[in-house]
Short mmCIF file of C-alpha atoms in Angstrom, two decimals:
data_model
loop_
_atom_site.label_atom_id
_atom_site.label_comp_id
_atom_site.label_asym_id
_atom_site.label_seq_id
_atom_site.Cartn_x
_atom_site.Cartn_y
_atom_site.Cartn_z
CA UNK A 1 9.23 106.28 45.16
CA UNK A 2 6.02 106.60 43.41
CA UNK A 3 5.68 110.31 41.40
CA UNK A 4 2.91 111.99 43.23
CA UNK A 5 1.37 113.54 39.71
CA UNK A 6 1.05 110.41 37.63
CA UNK A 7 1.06 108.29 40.16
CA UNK A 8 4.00 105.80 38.55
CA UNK A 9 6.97 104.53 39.54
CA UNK A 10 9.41 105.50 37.25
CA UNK A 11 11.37 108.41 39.48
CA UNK A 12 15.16 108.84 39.00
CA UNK A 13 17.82 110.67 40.39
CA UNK A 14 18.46 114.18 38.39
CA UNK A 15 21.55 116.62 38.64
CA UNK A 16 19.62 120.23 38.67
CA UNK A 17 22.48 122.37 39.76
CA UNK A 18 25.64 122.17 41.43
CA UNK A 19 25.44 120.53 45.03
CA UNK A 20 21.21 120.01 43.87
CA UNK A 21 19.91 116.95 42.95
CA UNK A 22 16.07 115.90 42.11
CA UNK A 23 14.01 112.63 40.79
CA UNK A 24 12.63 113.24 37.66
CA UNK A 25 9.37 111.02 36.73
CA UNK A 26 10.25 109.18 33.44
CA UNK A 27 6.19 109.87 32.81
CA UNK A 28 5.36 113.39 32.98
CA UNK A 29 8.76 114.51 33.73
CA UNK A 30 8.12 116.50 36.74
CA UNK A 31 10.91 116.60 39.43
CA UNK A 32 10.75 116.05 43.44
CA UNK A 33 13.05 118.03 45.48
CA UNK A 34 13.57 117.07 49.09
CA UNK A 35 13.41 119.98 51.21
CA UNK A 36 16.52 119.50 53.53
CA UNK A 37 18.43 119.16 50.43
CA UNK A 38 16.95 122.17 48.76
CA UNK A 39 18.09 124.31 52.32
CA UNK A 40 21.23 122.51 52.31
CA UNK A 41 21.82 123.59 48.38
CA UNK A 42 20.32 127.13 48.96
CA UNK A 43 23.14 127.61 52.05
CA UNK A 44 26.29 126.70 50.13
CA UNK A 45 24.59 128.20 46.82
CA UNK A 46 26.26 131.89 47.95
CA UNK A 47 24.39 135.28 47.04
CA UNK A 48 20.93 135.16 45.96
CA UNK A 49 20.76 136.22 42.10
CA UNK A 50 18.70 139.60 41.25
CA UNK A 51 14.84 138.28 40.05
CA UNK A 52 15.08 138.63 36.33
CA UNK A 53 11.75 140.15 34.08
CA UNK A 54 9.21 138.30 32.80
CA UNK A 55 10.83 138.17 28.75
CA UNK A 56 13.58 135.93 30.23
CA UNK A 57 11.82 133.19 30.64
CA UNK A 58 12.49 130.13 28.61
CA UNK A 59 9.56 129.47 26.74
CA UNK A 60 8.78 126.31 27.39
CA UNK A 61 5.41 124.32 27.77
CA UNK A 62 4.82 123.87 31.49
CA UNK A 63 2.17 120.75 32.45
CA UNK A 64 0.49 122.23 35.60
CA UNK A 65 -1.09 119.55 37.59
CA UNK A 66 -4.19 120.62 39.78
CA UNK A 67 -5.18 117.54 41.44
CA UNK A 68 -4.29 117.34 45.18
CA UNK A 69 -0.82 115.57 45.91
CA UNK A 70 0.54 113.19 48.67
CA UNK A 71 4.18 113.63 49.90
CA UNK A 72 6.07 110.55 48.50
CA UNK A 73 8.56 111.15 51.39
CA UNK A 74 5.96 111.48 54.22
CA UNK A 75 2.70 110.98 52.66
CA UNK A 76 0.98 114.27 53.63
CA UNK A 77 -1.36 116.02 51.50
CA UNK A 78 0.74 119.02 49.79
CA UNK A 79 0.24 122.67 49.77
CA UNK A 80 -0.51 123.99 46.63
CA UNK A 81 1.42 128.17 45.72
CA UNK A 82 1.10 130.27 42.82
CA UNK A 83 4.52 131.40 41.85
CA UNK A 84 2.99 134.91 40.86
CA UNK A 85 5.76 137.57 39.33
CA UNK A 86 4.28 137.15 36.15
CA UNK A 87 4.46 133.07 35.82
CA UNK A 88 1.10 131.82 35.89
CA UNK A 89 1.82 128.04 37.80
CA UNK A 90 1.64 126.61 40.84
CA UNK A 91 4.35 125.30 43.39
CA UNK A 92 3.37 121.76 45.30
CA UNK A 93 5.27 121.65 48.80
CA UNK A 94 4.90 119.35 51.25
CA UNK A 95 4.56 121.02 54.78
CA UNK A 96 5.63 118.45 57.02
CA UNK A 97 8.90 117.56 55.30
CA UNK A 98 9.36 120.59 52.94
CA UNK A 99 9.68 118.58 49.87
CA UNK A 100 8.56 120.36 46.62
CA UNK A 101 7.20 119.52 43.45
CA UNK A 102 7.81 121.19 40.55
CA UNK A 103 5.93 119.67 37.11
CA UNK A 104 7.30 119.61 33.95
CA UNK A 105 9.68 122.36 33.06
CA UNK A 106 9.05 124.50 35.96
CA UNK A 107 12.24 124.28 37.51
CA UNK A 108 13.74 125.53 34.33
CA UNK A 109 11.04 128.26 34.31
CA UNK A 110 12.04 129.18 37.87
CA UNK A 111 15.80 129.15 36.52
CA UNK A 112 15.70 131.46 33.57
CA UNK A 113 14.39 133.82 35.92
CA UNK A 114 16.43 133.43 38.59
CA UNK A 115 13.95 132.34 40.90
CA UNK A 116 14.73 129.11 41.91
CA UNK A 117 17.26 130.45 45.12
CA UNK A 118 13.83 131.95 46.17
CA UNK A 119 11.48 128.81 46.15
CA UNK A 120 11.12 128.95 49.78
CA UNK A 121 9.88 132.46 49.73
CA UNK A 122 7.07 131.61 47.46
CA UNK A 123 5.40 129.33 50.29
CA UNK A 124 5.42 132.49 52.68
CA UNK A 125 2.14 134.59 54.02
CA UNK A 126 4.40 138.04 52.90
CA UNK A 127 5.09 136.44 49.51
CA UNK A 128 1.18 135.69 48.42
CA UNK A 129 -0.22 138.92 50.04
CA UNK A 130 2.23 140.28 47.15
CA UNK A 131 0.80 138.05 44.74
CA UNK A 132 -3.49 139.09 45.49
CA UNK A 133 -2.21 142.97 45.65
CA UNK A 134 -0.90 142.44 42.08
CA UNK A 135 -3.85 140.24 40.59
CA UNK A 136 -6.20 143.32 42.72
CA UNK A 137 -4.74 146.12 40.95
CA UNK A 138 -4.52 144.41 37.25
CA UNK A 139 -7.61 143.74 37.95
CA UNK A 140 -8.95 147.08 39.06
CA UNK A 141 -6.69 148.53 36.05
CA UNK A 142 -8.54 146.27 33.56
CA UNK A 143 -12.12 147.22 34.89
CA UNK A 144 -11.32 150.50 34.97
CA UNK A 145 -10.16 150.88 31.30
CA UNK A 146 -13.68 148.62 30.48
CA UNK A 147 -15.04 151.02 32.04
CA UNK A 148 -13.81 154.72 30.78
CA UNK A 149 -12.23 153.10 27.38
CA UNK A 150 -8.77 152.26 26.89
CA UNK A 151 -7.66 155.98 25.45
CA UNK A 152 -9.02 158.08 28.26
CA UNK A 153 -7.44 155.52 31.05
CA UNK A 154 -4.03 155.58 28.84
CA UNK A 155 -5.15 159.65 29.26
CA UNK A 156 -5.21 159.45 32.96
CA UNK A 157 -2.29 156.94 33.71
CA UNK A 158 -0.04 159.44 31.91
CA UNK A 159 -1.58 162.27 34.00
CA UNK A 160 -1.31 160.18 37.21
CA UNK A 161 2.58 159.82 36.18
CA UNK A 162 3.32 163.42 35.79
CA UNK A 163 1.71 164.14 39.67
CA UNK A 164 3.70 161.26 40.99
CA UNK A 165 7.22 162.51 39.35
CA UNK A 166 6.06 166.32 40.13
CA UNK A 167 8.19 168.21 42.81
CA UNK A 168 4.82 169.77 44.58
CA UNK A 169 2.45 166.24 44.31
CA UNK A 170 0.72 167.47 47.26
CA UNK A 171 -0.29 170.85 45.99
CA UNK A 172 -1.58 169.33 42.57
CA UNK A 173 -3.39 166.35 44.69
CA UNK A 174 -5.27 169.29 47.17
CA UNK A 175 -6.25 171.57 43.99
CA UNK A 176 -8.22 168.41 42.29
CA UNK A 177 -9.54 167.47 45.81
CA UNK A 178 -11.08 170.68 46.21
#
């Protein structure tokens, strides 16, 4: 199999968890993952594992390809995702065959963050709606403090907490509509 980033021939078989294995490129060291293994892994894997934050990451460099890749299993053109929950790459997936493509050190990435029983989730419609909501309203937040200065929108977001935690939100909301 050639490695569909650098385009050489030096992928080999991987251990990435227990029941999971991959073929790492020698090259650029990014890992293929065929998809019926993946599903077969993710079924025996048990419980999915609670999403960890964004500071338990490993910090490690991640080389995020951008050039369009060809299934080395089926040799379709792959889909490219962004991961989104605060980690700024791209997933490569196949959709004929389901393989995915992870470059370097973005399986770990998904790992330390307990993301990787959730791969197939990223690929969904429901999954990047989430994603262009969040980039919308960061954003929208960081025009908006451009726009009024950074200590009278710290001002209002603390103002806009106390309405949301207060018992009668509604009555507040209706006086400043008025």
């Amino acid at each position: 199999m050639d490695c569909p980033s650098c385009e050489t021939h030096g992928i080999s078989i991987v251990d990435l968890e227990e029941n999971l294995c991959g073929y790492k490129c020698g090259v650029c060291e990014g890992i293929w993952v065929k998809g019926f293994q993946y599903w077969k892994w993710l079924k025996n894997h048990g419980s999915i594992l609670p999403e960890k934050p964004a500071d338990f990451a490993v910090e490690v460099p991640v080389s995020d390809t951008r050039q369009a890749k060809i299934c080395i299993e089926c040799g379709h053109v792959m889909l490219r995702n962004k991961v989104g929950h605060d980690i700024p790459f791209y997933l490569d997936r196949c959709s004929a065959c389901g393989g995915i493509w992870f470059d370097k050190n973005e399986w770990e990435i998904l790992q330390s963050r307990n993301l990787h029983d959730e791969i197939h989730l990223i690929f969904t419609e429901a999954w990047q709606k989430d994603n262009r909501k969040k980039e919308h309203e960061v954003t929208f937040e960081k025009s908006l403090a451009e726009t009024i200065g950074q200590e009278e929108y710290d001002r209002l977001k603390s103002f806009r907490s106390w309405i949301k935690m207060h018992p009668r939100k509604d009555l507040l909301i209706g006086y400043i509509l008025q």
